[in-house]
Short mmCIF file of C-alpha atoms and ligand atoms in Angstrom, two decimals:
data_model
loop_
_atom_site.label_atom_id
_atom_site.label_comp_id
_atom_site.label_asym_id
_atom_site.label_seq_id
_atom_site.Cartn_x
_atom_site.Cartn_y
_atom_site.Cartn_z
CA UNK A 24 0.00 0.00 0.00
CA UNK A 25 1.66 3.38 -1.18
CA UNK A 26 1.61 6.49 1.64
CA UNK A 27 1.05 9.16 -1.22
CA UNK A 28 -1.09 11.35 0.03
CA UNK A 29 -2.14 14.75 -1.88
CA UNK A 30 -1.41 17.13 0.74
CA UNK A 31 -4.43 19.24 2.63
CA UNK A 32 -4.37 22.89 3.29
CA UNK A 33 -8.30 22.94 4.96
CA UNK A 34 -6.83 26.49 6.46
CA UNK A 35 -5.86 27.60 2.72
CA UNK A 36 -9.04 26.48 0.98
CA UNK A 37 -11.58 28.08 3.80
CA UNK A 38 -9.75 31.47 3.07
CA UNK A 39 -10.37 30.82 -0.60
CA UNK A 40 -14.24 30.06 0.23
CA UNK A 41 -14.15 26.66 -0.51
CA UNK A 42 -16.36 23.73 0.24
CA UNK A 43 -13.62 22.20 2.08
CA UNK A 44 -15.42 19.28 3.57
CA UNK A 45 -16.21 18.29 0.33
CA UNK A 46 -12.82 19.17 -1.99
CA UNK A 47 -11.42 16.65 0.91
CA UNK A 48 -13.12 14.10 0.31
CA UNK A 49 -12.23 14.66 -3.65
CA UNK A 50 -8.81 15.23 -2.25
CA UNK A 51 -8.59 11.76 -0.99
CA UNK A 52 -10.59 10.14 -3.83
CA UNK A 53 -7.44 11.89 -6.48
CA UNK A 54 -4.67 11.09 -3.80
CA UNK A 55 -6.19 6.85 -4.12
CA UNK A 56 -6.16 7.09 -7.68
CA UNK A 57 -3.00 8.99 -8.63
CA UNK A 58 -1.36 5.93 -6.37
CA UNK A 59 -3.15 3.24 -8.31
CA UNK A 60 -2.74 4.38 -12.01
CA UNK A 61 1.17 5.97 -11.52
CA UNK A 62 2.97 4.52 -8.45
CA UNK A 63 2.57 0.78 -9.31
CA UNK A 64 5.00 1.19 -12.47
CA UNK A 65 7.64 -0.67 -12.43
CA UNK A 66 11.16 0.97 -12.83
CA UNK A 67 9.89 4.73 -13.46
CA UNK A 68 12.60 7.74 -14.18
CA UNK A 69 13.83 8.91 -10.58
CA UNK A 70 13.41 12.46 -11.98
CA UNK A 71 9.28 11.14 -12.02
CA UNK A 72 9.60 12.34 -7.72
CA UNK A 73 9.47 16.06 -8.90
CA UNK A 74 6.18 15.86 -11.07
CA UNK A 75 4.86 12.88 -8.30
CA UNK A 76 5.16 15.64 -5.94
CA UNK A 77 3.64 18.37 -7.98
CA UNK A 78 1.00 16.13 -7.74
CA UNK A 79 0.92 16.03 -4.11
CA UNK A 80 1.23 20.10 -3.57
CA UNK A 81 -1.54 20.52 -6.38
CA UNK A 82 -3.47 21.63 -3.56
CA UNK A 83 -1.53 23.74 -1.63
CA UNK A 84 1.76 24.36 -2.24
CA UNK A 85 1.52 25.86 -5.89
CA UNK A 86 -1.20 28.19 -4.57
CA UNK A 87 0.33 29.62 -2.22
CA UNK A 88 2.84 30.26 -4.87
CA UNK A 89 -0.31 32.13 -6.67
CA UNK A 90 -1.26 33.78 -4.00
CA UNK A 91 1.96 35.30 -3.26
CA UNK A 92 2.29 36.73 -7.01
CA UNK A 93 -1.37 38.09 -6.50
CA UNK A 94 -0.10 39.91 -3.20
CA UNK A 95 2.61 41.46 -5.03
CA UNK A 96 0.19 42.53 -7.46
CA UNK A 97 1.25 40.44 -10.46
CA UNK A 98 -2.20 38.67 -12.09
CA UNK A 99 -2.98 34.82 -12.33
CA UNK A 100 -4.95 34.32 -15.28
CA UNK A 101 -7.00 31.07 -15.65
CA UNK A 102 -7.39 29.81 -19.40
CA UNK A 103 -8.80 27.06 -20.94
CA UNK A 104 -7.53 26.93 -24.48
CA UNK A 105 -3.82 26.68 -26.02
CA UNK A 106 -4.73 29.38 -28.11
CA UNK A 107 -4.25 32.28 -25.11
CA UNK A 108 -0.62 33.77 -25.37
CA UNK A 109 0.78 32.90 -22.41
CA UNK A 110 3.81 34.98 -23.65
CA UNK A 111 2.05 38.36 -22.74
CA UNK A 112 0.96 36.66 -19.09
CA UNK A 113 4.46 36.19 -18.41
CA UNK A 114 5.70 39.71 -19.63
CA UNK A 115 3.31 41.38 -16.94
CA UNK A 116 4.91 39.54 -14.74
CA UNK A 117 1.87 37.36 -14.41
CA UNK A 118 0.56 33.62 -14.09
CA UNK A 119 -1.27 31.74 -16.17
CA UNK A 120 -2.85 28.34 -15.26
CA UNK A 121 -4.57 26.18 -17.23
CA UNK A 122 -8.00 25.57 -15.36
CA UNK A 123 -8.35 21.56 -14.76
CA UNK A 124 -11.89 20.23 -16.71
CA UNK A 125 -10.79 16.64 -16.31
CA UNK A 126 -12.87 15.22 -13.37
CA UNK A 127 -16.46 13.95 -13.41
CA UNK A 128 -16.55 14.56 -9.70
CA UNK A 129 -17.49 17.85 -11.23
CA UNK A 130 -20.51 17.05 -13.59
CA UNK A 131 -23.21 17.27 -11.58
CA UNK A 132 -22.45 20.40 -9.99
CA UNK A 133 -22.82 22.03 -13.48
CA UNK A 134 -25.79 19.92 -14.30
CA UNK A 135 -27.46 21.58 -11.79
CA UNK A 136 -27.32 24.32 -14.78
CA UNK A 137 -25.89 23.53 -18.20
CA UNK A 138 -27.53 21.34 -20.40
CA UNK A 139 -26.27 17.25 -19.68
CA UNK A 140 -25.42 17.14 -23.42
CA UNK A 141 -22.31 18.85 -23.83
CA UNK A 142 -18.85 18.10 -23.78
CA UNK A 143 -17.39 16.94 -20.19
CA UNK A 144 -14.71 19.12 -20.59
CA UNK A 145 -16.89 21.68 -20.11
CA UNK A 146 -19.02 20.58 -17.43
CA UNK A 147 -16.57 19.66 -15.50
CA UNK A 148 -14.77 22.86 -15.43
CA UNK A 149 -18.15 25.05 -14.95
CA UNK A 150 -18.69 22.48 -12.24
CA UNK A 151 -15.30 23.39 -10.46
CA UNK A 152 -16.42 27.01 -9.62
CA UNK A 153 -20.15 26.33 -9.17
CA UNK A 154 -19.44 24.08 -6.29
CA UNK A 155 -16.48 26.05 -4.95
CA UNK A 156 -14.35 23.19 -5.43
CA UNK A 157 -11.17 24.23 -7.07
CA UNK A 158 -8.78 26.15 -5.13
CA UNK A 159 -7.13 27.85 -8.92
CA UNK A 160 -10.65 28.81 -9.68
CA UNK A 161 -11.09 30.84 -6.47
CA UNK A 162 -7.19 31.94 -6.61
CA UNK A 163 -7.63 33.37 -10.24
CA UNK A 164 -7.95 36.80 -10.87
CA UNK A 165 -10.06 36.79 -14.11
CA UNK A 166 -10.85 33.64 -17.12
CA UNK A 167 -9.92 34.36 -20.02
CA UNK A 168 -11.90 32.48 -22.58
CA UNK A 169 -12.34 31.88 -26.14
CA UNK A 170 -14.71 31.59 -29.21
CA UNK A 171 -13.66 28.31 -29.95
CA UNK A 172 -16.13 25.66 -29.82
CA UNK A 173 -19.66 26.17 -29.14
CA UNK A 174 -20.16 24.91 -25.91
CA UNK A 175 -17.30 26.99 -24.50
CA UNK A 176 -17.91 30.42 -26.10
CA UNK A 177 -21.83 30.13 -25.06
CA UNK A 178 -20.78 28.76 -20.88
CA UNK A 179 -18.49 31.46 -20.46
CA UNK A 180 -21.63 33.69 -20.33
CA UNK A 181 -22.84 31.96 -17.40
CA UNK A 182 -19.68 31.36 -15.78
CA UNK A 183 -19.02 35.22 -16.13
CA UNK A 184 -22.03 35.42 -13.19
CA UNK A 185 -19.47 33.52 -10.94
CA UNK A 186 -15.91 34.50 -11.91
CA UNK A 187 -15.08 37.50 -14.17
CA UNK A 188 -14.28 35.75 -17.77
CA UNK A 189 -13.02 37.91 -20.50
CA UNK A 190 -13.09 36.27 -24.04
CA UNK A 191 -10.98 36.42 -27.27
CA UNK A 192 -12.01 36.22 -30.56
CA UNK A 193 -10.62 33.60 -32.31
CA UNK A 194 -11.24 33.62 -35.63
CA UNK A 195 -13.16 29.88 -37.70
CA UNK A 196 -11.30 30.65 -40.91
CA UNK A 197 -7.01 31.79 -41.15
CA UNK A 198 -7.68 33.79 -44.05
CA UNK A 199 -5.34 37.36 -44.34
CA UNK A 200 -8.68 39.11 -43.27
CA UNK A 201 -9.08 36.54 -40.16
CA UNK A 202 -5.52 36.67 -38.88
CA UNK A 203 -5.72 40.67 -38.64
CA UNK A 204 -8.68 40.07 -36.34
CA UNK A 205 -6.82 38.04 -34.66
CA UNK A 206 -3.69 40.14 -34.35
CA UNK A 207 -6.19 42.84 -32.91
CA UNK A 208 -7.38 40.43 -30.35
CA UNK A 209 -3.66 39.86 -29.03
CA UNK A 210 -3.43 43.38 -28.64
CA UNK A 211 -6.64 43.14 -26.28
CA UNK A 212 -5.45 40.78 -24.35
CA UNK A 213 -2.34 42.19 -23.91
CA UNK A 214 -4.14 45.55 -23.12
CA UNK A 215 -6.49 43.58 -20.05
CA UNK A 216 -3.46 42.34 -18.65
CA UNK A 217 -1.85 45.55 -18.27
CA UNK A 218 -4.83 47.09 -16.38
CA UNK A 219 -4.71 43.90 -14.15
CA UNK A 220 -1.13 44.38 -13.94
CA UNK A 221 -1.06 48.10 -13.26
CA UNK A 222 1.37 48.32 -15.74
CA UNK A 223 2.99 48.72 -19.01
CA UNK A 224 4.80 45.52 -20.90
CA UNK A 225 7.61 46.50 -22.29
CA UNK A 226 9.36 44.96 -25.52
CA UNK A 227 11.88 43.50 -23.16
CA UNK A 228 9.24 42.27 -21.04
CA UNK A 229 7.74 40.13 -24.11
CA UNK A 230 11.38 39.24 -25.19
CA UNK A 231 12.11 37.86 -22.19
CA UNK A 232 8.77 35.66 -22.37
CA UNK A 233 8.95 34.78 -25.71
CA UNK A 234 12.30 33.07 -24.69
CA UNK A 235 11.07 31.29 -21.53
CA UNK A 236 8.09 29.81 -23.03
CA UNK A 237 10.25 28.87 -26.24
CA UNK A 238 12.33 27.05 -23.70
CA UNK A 239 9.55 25.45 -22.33
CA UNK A 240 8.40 24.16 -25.62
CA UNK A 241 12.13 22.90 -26.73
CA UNK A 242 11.80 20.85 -23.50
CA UNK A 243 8.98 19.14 -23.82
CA UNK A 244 9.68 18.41 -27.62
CA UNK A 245 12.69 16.48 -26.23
CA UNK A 246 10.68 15.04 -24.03
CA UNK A 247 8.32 13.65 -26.94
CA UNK A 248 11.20 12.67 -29.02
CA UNK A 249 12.65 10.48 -26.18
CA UNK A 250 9.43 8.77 -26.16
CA UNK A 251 9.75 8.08 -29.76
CA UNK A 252 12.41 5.73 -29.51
CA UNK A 253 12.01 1.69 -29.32
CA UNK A 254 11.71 1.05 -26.50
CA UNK A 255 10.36 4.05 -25.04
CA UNK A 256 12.18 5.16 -21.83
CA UNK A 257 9.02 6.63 -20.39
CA UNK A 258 5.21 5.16 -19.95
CA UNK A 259 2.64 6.94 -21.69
CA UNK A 260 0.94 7.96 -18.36
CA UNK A 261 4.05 9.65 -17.30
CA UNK A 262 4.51 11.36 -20.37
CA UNK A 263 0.48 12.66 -20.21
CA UNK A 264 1.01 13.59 -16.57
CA UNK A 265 4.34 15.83 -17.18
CA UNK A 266 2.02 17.60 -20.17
CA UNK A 267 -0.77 17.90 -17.60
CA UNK A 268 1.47 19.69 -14.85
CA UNK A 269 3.18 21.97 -17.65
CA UNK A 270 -0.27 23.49 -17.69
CA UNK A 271 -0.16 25.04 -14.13
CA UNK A 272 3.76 24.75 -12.99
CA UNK A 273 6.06 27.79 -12.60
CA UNK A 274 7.72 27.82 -16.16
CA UNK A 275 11.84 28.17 -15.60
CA UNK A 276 11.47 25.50 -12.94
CA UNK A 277 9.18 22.97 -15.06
CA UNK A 278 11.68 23.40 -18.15
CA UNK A 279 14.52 22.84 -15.63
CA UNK A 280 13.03 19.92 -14.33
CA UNK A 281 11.73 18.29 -17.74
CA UNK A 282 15.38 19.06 -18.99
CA UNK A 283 16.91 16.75 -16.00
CA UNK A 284 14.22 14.29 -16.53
CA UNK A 285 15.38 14.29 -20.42
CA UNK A 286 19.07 13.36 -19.74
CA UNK A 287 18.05 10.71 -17.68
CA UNK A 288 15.96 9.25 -20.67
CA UNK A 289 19.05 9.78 -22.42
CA UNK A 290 21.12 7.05 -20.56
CA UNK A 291 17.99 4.67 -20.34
CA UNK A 292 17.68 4.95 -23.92
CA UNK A 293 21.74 3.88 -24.69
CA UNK A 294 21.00 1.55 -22.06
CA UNK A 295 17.63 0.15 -23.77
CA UNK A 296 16.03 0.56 -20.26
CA UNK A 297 12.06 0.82 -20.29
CA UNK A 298 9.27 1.31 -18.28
CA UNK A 299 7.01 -0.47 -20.42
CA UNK A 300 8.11 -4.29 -21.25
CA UNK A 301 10.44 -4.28 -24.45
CA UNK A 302 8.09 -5.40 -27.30
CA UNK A 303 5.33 -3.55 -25.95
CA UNK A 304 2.34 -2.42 -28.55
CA UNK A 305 2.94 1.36 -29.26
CA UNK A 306 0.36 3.35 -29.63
CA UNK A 307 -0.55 6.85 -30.75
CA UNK A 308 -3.54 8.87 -29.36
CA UNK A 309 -5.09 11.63 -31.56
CA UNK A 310 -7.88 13.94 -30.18
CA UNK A 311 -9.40 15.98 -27.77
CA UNK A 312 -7.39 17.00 -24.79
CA UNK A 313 -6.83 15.49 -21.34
CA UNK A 314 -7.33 17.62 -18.46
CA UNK A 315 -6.02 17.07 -15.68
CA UNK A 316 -6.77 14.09 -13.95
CA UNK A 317 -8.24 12.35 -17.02
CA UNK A 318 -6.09 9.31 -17.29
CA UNK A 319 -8.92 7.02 -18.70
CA UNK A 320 -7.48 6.25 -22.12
CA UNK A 321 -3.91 5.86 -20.73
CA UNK A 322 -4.84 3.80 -18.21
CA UNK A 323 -6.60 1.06 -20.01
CA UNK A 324 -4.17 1.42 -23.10
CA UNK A 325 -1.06 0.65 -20.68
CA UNK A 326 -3.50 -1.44 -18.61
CA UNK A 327 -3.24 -4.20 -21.59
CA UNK A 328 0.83 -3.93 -21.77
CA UNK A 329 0.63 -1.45 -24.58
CA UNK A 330 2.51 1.51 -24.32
CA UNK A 331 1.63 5.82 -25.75
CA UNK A 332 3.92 7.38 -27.88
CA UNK A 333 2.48 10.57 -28.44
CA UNK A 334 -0.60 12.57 -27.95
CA UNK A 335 -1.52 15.31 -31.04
CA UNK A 336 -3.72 16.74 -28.70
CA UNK A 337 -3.67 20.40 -26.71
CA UNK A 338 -2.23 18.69 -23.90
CA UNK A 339 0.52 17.00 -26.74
CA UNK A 340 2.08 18.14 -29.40
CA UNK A 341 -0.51 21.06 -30.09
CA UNK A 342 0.67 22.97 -27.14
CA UNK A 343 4.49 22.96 -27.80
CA UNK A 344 5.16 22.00 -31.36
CA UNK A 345 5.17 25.15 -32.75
CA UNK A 346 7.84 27.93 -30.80
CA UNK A 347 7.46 32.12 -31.38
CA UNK A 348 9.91 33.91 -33.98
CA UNK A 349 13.09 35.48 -31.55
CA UNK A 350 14.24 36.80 -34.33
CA UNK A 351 12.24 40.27 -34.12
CA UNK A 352 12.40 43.23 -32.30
CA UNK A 353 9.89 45.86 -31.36
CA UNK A 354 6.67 45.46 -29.77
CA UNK A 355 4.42 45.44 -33.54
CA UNK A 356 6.97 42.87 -34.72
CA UNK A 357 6.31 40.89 -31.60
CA UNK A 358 2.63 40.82 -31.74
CA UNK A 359 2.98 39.58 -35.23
CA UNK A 360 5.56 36.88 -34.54
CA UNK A 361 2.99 35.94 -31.55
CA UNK A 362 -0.06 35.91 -33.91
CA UNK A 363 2.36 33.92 -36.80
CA UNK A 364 3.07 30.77 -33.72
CA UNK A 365 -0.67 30.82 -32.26
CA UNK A 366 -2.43 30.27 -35.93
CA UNK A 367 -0.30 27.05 -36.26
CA UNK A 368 -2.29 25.21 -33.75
CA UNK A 369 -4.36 23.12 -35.75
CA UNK A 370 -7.57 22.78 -33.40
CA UNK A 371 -10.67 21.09 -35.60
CA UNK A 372 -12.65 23.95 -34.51
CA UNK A 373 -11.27 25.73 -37.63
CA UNK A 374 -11.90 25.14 -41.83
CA UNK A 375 -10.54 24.40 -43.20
CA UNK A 376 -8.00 22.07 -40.99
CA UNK A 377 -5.95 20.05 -43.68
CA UNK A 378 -2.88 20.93 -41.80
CA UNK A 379 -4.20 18.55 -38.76
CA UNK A 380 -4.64 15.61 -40.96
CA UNK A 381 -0.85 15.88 -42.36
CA UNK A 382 0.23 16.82 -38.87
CA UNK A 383 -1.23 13.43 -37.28
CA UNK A 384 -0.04 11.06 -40.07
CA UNK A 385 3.48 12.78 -39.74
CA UNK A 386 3.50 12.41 -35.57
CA UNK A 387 2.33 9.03 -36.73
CA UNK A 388 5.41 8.08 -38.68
CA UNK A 389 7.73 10.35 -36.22
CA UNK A 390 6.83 8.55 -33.22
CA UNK A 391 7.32 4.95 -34.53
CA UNK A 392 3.47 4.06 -33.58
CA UNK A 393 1.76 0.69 -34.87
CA UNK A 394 -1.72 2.65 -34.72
CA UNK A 395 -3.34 5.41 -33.77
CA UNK A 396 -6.31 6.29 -31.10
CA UNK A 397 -8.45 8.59 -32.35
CA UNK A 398 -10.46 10.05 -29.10
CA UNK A 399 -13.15 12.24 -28.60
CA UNK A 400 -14.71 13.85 -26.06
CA UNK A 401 -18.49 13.18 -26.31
CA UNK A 402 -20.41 15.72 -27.78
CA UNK A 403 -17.47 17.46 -28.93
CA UNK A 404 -19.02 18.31 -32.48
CA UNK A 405 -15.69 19.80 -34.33
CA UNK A 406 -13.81 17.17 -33.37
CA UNK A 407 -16.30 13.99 -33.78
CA UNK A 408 -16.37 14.86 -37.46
CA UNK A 409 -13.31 15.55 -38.41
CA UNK A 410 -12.57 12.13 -37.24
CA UNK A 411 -13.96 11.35 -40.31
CA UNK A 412 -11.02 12.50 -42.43
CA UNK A 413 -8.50 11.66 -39.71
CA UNK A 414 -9.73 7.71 -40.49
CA UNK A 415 -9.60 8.28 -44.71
CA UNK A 416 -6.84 9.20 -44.03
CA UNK A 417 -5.16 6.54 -41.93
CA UNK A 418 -6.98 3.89 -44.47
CA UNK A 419 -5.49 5.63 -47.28
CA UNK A 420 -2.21 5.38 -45.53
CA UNK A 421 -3.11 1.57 -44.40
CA UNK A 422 -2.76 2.51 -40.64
CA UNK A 423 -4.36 0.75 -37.66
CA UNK A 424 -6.64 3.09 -36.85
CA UNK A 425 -9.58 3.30 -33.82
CA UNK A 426 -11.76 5.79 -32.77
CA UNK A 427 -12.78 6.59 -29.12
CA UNK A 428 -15.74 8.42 -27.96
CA UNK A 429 -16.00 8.95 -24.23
CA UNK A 430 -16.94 10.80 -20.84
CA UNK A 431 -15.62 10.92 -17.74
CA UNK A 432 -18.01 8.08 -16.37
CA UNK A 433 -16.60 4.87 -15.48
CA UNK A 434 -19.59 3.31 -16.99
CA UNK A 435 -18.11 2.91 -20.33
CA UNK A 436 -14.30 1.31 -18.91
CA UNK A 437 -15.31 -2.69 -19.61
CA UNK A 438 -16.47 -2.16 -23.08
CA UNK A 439 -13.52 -0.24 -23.75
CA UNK A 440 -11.18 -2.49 -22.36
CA UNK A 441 -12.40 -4.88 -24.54
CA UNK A 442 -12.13 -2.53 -27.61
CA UNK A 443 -9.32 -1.79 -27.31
CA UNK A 444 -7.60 -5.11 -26.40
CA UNK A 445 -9.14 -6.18 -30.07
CA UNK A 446 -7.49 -3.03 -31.56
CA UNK A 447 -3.86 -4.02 -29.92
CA UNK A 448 -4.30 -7.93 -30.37
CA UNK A 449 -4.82 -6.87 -34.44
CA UNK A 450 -2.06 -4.78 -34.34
CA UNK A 451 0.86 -5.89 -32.14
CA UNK A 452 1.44 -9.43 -33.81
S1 BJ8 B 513 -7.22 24.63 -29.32
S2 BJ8 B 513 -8.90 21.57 -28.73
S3 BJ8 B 513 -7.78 23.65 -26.08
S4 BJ8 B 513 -10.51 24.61 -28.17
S5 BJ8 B 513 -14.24 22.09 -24.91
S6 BJ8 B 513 -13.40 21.88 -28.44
S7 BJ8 B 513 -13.27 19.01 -26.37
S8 BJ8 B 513 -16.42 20.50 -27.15
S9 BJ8 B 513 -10.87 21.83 -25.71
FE1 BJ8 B 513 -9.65 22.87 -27.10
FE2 BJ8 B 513 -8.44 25.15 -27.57
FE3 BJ8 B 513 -9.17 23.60 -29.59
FE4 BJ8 B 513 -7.21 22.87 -28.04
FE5 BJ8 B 513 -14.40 19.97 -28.03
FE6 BJ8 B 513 -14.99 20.09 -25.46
FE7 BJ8 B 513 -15.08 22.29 -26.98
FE8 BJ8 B 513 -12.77 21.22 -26.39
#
């Protein structure tokens, strides 16, 4: 029996306003199943202790490191899309976390008011501040959301009643006339987090950002080429939860910290030593994000002796395979180079998205996969269809392909299991 335990802070969370009986009991319910789905694997990366016990502070110790910036008047912005420069977050000297949507402990506390049929993601996020059960949700200063999908743009009216949320345009179409919108809605942002701020970014300010969140990116592209080699030195779960964290850690000491954990994969890799068994299925996963702490997929993927490879996902690939221009100087030039890196992400809530169907059957080939997961969130419109052309694709391409739709229930785990032990039966022989 393991002794993690994900730390309490009952003192912290009242101040916040919390429900703190009840985040402790979801405290405890995490803590159990962090232990079972990550602790059990054998021969994990020592440098796996520093993101284990980001895990355990989740709840504590990295907000009071939010808290602390707010008291020194610096802002902590919560977002929920990869398509909010973090770059001008950083320049004001500012956080910005990633808000988690990953739970269904959350559901019905925003079934109490949204509609049951809409994504999880969603829900589960709305459901974090309606029942005052998410200590970054009560630390943030503002939301910043976005006009992405649906589901989002039309909630963050409602959640606006509980938590101030500010929203960005982002354009359906990346057409000259669509990216100057877009360039103007950079500028907005960049405007609201001054006033937050009390202050002015300067062009070294953004400079400076530009560069740590490049950094960031180079390190976790390392990261995903490590994983890339046969046998990968990494499980898939550890992989997912290191792009999980990097959505609410302090930057320089994440990079740091990925880095370390990336010359350690070096020497398993000369050394050929794995955490999954050598020989193991390998497995890509295409999709919808994760959020923090959905593990489902992973779990029952690595549950049959299979090992991920990749995710092309916003919590994958999407998030840091694209870095900003250093190259420029002045603040126009900046904006530009910022607008240039954030209309590569290749989200399905655009058309059209042909770059996301090249970009998955390269990641494909790049990561040495034998087939590729295509997952959905249910009821997430944009990307259930374009699943379509992500599987004429892989046929044209003859590769193994499935396709996942799924909640956060347990209800649907046995008939996945069984799916997907078919789909790596077919394909690991
Ligand atoms: S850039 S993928 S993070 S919007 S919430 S679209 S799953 S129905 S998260 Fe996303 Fe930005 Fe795109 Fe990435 Fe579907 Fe759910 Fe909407 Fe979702």
């Amino acid at each position: 029996m393991s002794d993690f335990e994900i730390k309490p802070y009952p003192e912290l969370w009242g101040a916040l306003g919390m429900d703190v009986e009840r985040f402790d009991k979801m405290r405890l319910m995490m803590g159990d199943m962090f232990a079972k789905s990550y602790l059990g694997q054998p021969n994990r990366p020592a440098g796996m202790a520093y993101f284990d016990n980001m895990i355990a502070e989740i709840h504590g110790g990295r907000i009071k490191e939010l808290l602390a910036a707010k008291a020194e008047g610096r802002p902590v912005i919560g977002t929920f899309c990869v398509y909010i420069p973090e770059e001008i977050v950083l320049a004001a000297g500012g956080i910005c976390v990633g808000l988690c949507g990953g739970s269904q402990g959350s559901v019905p506390d925003a079934e109490k008011t949204l509609p049951r049929n809409i994504c999880p993601m969603v829900k589960s996020a709305f459901g974090f501040k309606a029942g005052r059960i998410c200590p970054y949700f009560q630390a943030v200063d503002f939301v910043y959301g976005e006009t992405t999908c649906d589901a989002k743009k039309k909630c963050w009216e409602i959640l606006d009643k509980m938590v101030p949320t500010y929203v960005m345009e982002i354009p359906q179409c990346k057409r000259p006339r669509d990216i100057a919108l877009w360039n103007e809605e950079i500028r907005d942002f960049k405007a609201k987090v001054e006033e937050v701020a009390g202050r002015a970014i300067t062009e070294a300010d953004l400079a400076g950002a530009i560069k740590v969140m490049n950094a960031k990116r180079r390190a976790l592209q390392r990261l995903n080429g490590l994983r890339h080699h046969n046998p990968s030195p990494i499980s898939g779960k550890d992989g997912l939860l290191i792009e999980q964290i990097a959505f609410y850690d302090e930057p320089l000491r994440f990079t740091e910290k990925v880095k370390d954990l990336c010359d350690e994969l070096e020497e398993r890799v000369k050394a050929r030593v794995a955490v999954p068994a050598t020989g193991a299925t390998r497995v890509m996963v295409a999709g919808t994000p994760m959020a923090l702490p959905n593990w489902k997929i992973h779990n029952l993927v690595e549950g049959a002796g299979a090992v991920i490879v990749n995710e092309e996902s916003c919590i994958g690939t999407r998030y840091f395979k694209d870095l900003v221009d250093e190259g420029v100087t002045g603040m126009e030039a900046m904006l530009a180079a910022l607008t240039d890196r954030y209309k590569e992400i290749d989200c399905s809530c655009f058309t059209p998205n042909d770059e996301r169907i090249t970009q998955v059957i390269k990641e494909f080939r790049d990561s040495r996969a034998q087939g590729i997961i295509s997952y959905s969130l249910q009821f997430c419109h944009t990307y259930n269809i374009e699943e379509v052309r992500i599987r004429q694709a892989c046929e044209a391409e003859g590769i193994p392909y499935m396709f996942i739709e799924s909640d956060y229930s347990p209800e649907d785990m046995g008939q996945l299991q069984t799916r997907i032990e078919a789909f790596l039966e077919q394909i690991g022989g």
